[in-house]
Tab-separated table of C-alpha atoms and ligand atoms in Angstrom:
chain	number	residue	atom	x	y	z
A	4	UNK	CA	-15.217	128.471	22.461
A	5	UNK	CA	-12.319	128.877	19.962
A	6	UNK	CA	-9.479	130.829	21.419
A	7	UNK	CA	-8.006	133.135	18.763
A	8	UNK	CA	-4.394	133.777	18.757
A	9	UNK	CA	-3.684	137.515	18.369
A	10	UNK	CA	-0.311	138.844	16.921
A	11	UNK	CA	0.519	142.298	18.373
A	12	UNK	CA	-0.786	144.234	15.208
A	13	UNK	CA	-1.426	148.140	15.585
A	14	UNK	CA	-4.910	147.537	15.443
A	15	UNK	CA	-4.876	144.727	18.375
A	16	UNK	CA	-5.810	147.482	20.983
A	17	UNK	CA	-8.950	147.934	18.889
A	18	UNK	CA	-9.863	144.273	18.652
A	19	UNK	CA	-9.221	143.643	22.064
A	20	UNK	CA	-11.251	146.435	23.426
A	21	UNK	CA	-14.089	145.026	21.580
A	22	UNK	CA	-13.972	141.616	23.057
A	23	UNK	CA	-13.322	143.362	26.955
A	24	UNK	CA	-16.537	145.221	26.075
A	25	UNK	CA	-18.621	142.260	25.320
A	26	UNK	CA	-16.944	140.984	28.890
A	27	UNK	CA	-15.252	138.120	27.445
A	28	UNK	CA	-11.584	137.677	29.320
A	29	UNK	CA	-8.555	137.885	27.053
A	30	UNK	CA	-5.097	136.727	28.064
A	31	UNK	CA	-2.411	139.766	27.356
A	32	UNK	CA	1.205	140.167	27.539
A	33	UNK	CA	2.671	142.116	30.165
A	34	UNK	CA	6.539	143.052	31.418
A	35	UNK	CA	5.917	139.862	34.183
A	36	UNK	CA	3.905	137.717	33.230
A	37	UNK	CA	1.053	137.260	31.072
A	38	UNK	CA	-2.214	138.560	32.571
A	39	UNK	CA	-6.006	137.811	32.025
A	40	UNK	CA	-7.723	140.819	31.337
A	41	UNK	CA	-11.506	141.677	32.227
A	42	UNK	CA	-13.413	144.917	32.786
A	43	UNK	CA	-12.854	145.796	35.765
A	44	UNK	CA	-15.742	147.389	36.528
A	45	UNK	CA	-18.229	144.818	35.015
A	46	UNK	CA	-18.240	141.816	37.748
A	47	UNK	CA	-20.009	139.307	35.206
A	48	UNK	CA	-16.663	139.642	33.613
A	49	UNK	CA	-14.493	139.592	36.467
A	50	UNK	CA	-16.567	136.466	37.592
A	51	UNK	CA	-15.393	134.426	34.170
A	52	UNK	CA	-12.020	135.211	35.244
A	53	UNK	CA	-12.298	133.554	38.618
A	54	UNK	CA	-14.147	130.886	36.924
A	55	UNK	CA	-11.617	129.694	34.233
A	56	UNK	CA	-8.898	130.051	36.516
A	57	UNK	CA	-10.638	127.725	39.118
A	58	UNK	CA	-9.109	130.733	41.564
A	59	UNK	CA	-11.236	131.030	45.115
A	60	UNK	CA	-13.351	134.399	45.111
A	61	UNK	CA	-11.269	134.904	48.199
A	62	UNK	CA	-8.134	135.944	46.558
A	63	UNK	CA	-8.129	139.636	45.268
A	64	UNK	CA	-7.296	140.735	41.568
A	65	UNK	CA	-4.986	143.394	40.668
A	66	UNK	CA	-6.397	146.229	38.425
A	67	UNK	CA	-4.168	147.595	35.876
A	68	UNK	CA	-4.168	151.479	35.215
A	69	UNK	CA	-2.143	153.420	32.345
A	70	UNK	CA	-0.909	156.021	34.766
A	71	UNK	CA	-1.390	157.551	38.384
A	72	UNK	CA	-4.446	159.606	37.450
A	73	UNK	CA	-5.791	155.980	37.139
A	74	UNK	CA	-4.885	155.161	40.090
A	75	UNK	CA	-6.713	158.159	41.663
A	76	UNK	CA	-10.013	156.707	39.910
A	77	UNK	CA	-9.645	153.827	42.284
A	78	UNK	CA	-8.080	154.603	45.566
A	79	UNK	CA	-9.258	156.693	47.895
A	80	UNK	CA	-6.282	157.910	48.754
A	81	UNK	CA	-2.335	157.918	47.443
A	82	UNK	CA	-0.011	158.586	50.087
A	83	UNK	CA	3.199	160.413	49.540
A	84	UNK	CA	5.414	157.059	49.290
A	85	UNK	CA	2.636	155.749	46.822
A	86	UNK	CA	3.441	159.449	45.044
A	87	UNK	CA	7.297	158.263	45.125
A	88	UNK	CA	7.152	155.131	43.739
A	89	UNK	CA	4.617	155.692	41.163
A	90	UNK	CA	7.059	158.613	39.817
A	91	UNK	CA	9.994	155.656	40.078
A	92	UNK	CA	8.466	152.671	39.149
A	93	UNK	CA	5.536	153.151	36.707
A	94	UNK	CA	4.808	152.319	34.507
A	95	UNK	CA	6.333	148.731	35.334
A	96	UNK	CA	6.528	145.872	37.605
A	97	UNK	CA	5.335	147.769	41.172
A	98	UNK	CA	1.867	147.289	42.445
A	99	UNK	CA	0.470	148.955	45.081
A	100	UNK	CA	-1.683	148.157	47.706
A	101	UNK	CA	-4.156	151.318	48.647
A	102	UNK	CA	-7.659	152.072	50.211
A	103	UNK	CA	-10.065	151.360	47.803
A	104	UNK	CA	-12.972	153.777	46.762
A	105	UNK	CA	-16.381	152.555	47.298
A	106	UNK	CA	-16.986	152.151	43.573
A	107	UNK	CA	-14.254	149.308	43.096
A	108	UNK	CA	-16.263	145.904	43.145
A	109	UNK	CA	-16.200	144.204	46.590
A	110	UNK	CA	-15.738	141.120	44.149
A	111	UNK	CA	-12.461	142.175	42.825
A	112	UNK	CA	-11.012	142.923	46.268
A	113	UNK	CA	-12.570	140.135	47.664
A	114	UNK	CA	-14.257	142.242	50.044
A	115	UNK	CA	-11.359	144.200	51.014
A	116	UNK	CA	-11.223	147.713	51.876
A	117	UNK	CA	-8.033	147.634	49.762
A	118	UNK	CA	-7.165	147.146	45.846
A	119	UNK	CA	-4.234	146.235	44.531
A	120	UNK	CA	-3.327	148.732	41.215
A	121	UNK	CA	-0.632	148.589	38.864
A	122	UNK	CA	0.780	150.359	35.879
A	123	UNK	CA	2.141	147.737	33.225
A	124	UNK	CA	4.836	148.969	30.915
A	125	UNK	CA	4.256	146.276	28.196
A	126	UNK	CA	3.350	148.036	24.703
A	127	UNK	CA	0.830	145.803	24.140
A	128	UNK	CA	-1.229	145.965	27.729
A	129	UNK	CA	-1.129	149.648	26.940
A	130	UNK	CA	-2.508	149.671	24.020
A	131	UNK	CA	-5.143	148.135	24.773
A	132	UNK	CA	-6.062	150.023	28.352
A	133	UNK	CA	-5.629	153.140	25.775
A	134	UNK	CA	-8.478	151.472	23.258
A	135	UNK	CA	-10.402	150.323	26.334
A	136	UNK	CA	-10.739	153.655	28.393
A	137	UNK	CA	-10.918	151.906	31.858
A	138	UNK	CA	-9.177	149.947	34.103
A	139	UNK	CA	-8.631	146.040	33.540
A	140	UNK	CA	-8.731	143.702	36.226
A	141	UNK	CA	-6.180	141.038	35.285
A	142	UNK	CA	-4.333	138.199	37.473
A	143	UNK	CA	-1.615	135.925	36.247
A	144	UNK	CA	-3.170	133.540	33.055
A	145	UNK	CA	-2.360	130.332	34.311
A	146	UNK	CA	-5.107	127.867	36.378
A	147	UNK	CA	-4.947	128.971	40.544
A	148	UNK	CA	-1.995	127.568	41.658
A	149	UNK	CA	0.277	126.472	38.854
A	150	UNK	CA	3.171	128.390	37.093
A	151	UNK	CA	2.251	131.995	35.644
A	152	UNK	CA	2.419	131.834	32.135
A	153	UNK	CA	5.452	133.725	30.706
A	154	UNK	CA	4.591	133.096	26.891
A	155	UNK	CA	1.396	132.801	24.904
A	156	UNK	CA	2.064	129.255	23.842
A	157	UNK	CA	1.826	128.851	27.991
A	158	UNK	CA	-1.149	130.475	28.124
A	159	UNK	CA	-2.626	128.306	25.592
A	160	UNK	CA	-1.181	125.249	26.878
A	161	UNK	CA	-3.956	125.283	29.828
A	162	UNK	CA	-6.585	128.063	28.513
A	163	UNK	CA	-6.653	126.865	25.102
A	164	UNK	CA	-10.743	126.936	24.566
A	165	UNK	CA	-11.530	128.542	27.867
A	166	UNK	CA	-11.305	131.942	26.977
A	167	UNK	CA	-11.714	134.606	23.229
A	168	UNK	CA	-8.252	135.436	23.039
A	169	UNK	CA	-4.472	135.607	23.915
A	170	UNK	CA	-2.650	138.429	22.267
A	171	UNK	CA	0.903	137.274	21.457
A	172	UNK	CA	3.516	139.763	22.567
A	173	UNK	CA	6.459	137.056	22.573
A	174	UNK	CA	8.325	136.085	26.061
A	175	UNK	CA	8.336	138.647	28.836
A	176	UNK	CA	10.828	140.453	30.079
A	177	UNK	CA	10.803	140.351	33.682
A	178	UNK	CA	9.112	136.516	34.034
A	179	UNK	CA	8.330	136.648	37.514
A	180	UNK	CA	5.179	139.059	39.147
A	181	UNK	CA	5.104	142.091	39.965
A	182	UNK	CA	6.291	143.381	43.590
A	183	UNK	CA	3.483	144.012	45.465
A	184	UNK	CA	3.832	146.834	48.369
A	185	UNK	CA	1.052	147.697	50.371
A	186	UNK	CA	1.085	151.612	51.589
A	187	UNK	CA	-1.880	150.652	54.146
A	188	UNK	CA	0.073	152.043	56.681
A	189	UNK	CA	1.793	154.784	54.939
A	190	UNK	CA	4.740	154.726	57.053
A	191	UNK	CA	5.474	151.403	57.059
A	192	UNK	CA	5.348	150.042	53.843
A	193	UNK	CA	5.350	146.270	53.494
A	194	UNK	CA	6.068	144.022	50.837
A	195	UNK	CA	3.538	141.286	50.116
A	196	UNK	CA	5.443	139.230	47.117
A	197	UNK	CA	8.846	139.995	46.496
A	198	UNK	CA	9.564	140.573	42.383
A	199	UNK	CA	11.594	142.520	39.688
A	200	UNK	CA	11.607	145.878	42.205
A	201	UNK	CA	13.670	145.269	45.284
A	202	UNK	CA	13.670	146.224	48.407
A	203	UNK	CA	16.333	148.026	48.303
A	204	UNK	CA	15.284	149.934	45.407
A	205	UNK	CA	11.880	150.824	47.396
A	206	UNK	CA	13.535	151.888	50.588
A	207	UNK	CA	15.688	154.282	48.277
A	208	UNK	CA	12.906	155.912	46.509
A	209	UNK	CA	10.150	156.537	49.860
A	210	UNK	CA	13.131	156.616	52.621
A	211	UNK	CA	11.526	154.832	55.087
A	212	UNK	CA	12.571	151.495	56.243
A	213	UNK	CA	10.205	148.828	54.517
A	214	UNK	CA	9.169	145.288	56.088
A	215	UNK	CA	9.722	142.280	53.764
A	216	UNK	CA	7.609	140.020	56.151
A	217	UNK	CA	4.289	141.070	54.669
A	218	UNK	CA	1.800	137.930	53.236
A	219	UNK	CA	-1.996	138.051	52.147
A	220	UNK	CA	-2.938	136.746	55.164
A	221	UNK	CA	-0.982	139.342	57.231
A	222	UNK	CA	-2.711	142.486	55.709
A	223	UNK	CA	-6.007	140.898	57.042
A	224	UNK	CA	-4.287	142.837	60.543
A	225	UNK	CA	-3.429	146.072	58.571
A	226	UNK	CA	-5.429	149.554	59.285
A	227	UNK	CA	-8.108	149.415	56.801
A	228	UNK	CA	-8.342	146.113	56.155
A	229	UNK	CA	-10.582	145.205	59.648
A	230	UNK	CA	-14.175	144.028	58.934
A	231	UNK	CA	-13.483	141.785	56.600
A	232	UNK	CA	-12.246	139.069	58.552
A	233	UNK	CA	-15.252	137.366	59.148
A	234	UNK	CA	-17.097	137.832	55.662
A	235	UNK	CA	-14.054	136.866	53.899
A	236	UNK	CA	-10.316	136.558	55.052
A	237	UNK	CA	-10.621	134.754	57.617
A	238	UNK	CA	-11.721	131.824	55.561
A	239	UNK	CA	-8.505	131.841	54.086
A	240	UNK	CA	-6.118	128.674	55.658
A	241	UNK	CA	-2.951	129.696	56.783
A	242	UNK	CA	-0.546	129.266	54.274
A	243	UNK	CA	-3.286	128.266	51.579
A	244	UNK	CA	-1.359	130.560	49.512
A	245	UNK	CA	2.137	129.766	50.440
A	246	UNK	CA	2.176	126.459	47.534
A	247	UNK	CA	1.543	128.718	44.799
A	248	UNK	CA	3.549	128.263	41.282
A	249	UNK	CA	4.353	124.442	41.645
A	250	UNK	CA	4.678	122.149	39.406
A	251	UNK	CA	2.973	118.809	39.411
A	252	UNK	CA	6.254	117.084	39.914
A	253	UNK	CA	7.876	117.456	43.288
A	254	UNK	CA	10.980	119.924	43.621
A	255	UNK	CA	13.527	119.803	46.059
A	256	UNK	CA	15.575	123.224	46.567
A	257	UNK	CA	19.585	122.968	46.974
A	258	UNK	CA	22.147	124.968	47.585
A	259	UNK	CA	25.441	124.469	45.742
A	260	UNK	CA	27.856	125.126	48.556
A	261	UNK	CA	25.898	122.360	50.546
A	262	UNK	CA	25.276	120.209	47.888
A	263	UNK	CA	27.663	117.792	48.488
A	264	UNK	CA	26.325	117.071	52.465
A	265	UNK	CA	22.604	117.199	50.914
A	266	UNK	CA	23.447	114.309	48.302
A	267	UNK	CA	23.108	111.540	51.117
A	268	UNK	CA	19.502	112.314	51.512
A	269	UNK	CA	18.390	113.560	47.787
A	270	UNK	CA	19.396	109.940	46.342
A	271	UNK	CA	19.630	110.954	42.715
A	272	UNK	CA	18.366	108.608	39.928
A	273	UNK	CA	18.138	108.467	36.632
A	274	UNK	CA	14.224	110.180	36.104
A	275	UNK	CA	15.898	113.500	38.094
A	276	UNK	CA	16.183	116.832	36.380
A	277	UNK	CA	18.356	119.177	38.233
A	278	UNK	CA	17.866	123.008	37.462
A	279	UNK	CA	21.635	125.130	37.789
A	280	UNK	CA	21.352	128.768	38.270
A	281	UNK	CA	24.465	129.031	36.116
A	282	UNK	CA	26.260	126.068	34.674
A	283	UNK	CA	27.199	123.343	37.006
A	284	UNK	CA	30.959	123.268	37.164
A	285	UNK	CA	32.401	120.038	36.237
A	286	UNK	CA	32.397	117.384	38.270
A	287	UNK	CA	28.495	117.696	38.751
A	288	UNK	CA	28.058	116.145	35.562
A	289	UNK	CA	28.577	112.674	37.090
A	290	UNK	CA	25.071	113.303	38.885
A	291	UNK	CA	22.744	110.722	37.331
A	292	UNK	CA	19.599	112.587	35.677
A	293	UNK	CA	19.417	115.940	33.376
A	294	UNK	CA	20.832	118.665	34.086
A	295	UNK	CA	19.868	122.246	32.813
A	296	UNK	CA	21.044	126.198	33.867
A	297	UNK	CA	19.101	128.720	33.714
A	298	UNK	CA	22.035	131.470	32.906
A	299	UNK	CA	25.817	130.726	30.973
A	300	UNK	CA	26.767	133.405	33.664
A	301	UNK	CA	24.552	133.422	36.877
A	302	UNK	CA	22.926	137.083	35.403
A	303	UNK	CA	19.740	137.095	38.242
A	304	UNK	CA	17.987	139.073	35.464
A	305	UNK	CA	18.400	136.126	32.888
A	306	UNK	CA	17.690	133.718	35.093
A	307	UNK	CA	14.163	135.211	36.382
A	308	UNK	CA	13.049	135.394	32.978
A	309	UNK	CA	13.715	131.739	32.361
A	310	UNK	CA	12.708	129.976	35.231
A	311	UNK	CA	9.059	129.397	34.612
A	312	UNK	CA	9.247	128.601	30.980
A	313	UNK	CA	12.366	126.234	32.169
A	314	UNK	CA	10.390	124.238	35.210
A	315	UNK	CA	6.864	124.268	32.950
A	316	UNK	CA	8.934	122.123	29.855
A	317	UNK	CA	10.736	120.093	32.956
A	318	UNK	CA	7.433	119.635	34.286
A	319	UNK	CA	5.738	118.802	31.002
A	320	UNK	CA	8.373	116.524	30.342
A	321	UNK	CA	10.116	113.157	31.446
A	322	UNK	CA	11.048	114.518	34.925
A	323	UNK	CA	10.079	112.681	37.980
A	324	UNK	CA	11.877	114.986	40.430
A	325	UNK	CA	13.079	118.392	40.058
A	326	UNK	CA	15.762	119.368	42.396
A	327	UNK	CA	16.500	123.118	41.494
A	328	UNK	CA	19.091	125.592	42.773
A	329	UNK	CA	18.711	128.446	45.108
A	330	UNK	CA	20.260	131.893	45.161
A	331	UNK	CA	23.197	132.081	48.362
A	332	UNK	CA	22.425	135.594	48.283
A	333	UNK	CA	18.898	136.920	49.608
A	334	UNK	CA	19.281	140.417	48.351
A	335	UNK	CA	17.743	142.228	45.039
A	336	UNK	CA	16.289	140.055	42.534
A	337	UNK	CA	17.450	136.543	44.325
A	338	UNK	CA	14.733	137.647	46.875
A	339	UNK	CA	11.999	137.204	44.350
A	340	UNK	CA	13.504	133.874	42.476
A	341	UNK	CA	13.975	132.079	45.569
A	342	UNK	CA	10.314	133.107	46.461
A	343	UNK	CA	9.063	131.534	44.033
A	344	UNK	CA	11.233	128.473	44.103
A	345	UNK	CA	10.316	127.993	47.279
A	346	UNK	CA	6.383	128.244	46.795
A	347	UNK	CA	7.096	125.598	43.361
A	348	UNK	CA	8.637	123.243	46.437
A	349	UNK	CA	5.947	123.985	48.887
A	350	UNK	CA	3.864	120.870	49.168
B	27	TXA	O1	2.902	140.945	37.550
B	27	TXA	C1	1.764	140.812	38.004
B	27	TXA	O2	1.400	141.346	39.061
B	27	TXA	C2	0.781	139.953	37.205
B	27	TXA	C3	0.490	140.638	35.876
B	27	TXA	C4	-0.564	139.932	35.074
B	27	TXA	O3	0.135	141.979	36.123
B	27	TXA	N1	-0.410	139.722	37.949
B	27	TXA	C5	-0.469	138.865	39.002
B	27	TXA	O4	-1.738	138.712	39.517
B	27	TXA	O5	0.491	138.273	39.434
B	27	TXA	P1	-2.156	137.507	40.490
B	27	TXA	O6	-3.616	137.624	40.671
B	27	TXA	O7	-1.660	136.238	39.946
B	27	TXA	O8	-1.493	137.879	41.836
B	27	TXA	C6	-1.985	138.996	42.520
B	27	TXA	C7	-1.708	138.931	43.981
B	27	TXA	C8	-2.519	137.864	44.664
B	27	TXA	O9	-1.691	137.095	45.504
B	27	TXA	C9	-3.517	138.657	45.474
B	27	TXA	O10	-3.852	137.996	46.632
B	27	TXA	C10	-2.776	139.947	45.729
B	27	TXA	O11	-2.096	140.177	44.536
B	27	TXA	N2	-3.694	141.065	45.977
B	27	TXA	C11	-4.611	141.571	45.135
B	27	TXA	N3	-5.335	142.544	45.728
B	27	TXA	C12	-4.849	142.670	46.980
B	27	TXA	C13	-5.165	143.494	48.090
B	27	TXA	N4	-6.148	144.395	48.035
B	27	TXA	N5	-4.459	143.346	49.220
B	27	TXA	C14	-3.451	142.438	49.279
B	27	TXA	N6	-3.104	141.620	48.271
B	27	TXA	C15	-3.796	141.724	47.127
B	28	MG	MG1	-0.977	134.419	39.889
């Protein structure tokens, strides 16, 4: 198969639709990341996108709706906090975790009682759900368990042959995933993967206090989600999901203010690349290896949006080791960076 390499043309919607309709996968540009779109009501389709992905059939897709009323299509309910933060957050980088209806395919859920829906803000994504009429089903467009793609040139890096299409909408905004909050109890929402909407911002919005503790294999306990332990879930290791956006090369997390005490152990050498939040002050030049910063000024905003393209060209390149900084602070946006720094160290 020859991948074709879109530009985001008015009529891309249009050519899109046509290859969603013929159930072929394409790889689109969203706010976060980009995303591999399928039909999501046509489970051949969905099935390719497990399949090119190497992703296991246990781990749910997100759908992706233009508004709430698409939303309504697919859950069977929408709590008043899920009212809230659609009106605040959508379109953009909020998904929601709801009771499903019966017509959502057990195969995108993964035989949950629950599906995961979300409202991209990206022109592109929406112009294509427009030309498409329905929902798409669409995870990160990157093979199960490496670094989500945050350009097109990533996405054709690894799916280069393996799927029709990648629209290119140029870099994305946000470059890490979406938050993901599931309203299964709708009084205590929990957060499932930290992103670009923070806590904070959530708690302000439904004024309830919201649990940051959540994980895939914790909702397996939430109301709703019983029953499908045994076909499904349950399968699931413990922490199977916690190594998740890693790098082949091994990283080691720091943090500046304890760098100094940490140096007896990290040994630096020559084949290291070290990865500043902001520029290392001087002084930390005399570290043997490369060193690169993510942000001139520490901006959290900045340096989200860079850190995947950043450790994918580190990774791609001469590095043996990656030792990369963490945020001191573990409020707002830091939440979601150090998340994912910490699932590129998990080994
Ligand atoms: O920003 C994003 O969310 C991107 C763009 C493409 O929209 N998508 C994305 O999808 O990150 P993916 O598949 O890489 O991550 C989706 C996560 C998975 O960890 C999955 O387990 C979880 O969402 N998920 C999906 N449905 C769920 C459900 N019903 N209950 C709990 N978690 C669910
Ligand atoms: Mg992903």
């Amino acid at each position: 198969m020859t991948t074709e390499l879109l530009a985001s043309t008015a009529e891309v919607g249009l050519r899109v639709a046509r290859f969603l309709r013929e159930g072929d996968p394409v790889a689109l540009p969203t706010e976060t990341v980009y995303g591999l779109a399928a039909d999501a009501f046509n489970e051949a389709a969905c099935r390719k996108i497990f399949a090119v992905k190497g992703r296991p059939l246990l781990d749910p897709l997100i759908v992706h709706v233009l508004d709430g009323s698409g939303a309504a299509e697919l859950a069977a309910e929408i709590p008043a906090a899920g009212v809230a933060l659609m009106a605040a957050f959508w379109p953009g980088p909020l998904t929601l975790v709801l009771r499903k209806r019966v017509t959502v395919s057990d195969l995108v859920t993964a035989g949950r009682r629950s599906v995961a829906i979300r409202s991209p803000a990206h022109p592109v994504f929406r112009a294509v759900l427009e030309a498409f009429g329905g929902p798409l089903a669409a995870p990160s467009a990157n093979p199960f368990g490496y670094i989500s793609p945050t350009t097109a040139q990533h996405v054709l890096e690894q799916l280069d042959g393996r799927i029709a299409a990648v629209v290119d909408g140029g870099p994305c905004w946000h470059g890490v995933e979406s938050t993901i909050v599931s309203l299964l109890d709708p009084l205590r929402p929990v957060i499932l993967r930290p992103g670009p909407i923070s806590l904070e911002e959530i708690e302000a919005v439904v004024g309830l206090p919201v649990s940051a503790n959540g994980s895939l294999e914790n909702e397996a306990e939430a109301p709703g989600a019983e029953g499908v332990r045994e076909g499904g879930l349950g399968a699931l290791a413990p922490g199977m999901l916690t190594r998740h956006y890693s790098p082949h090369c091994p990283v080691t997390l720091f943090r500046r203010d304890e760098l100094t005490g940490q140096l007896a152990t990290l040994h630096p050498a020559d084949g290291d690349s070290w990865v500043w939040l902001q520029r290392p002050p001087g002084g930390f030049g005399e570290l043997p290896g490369q060193h690169t910063w993510l942000t001139e000024d520490g901006d959290r905003a900045v340096a989200a949006r860079e850190l995947f393209g950043l450790l994918r060209r580190l990774d791609g390149g001469s590095a043996r080791r990656i030792f990369a900084e963490v945020c001191p602070e573990e409020s707002g946006l830091a939440v979601a960076i150090n998340d994912r720094l910490r699932r590129a160290s998990a080994r």
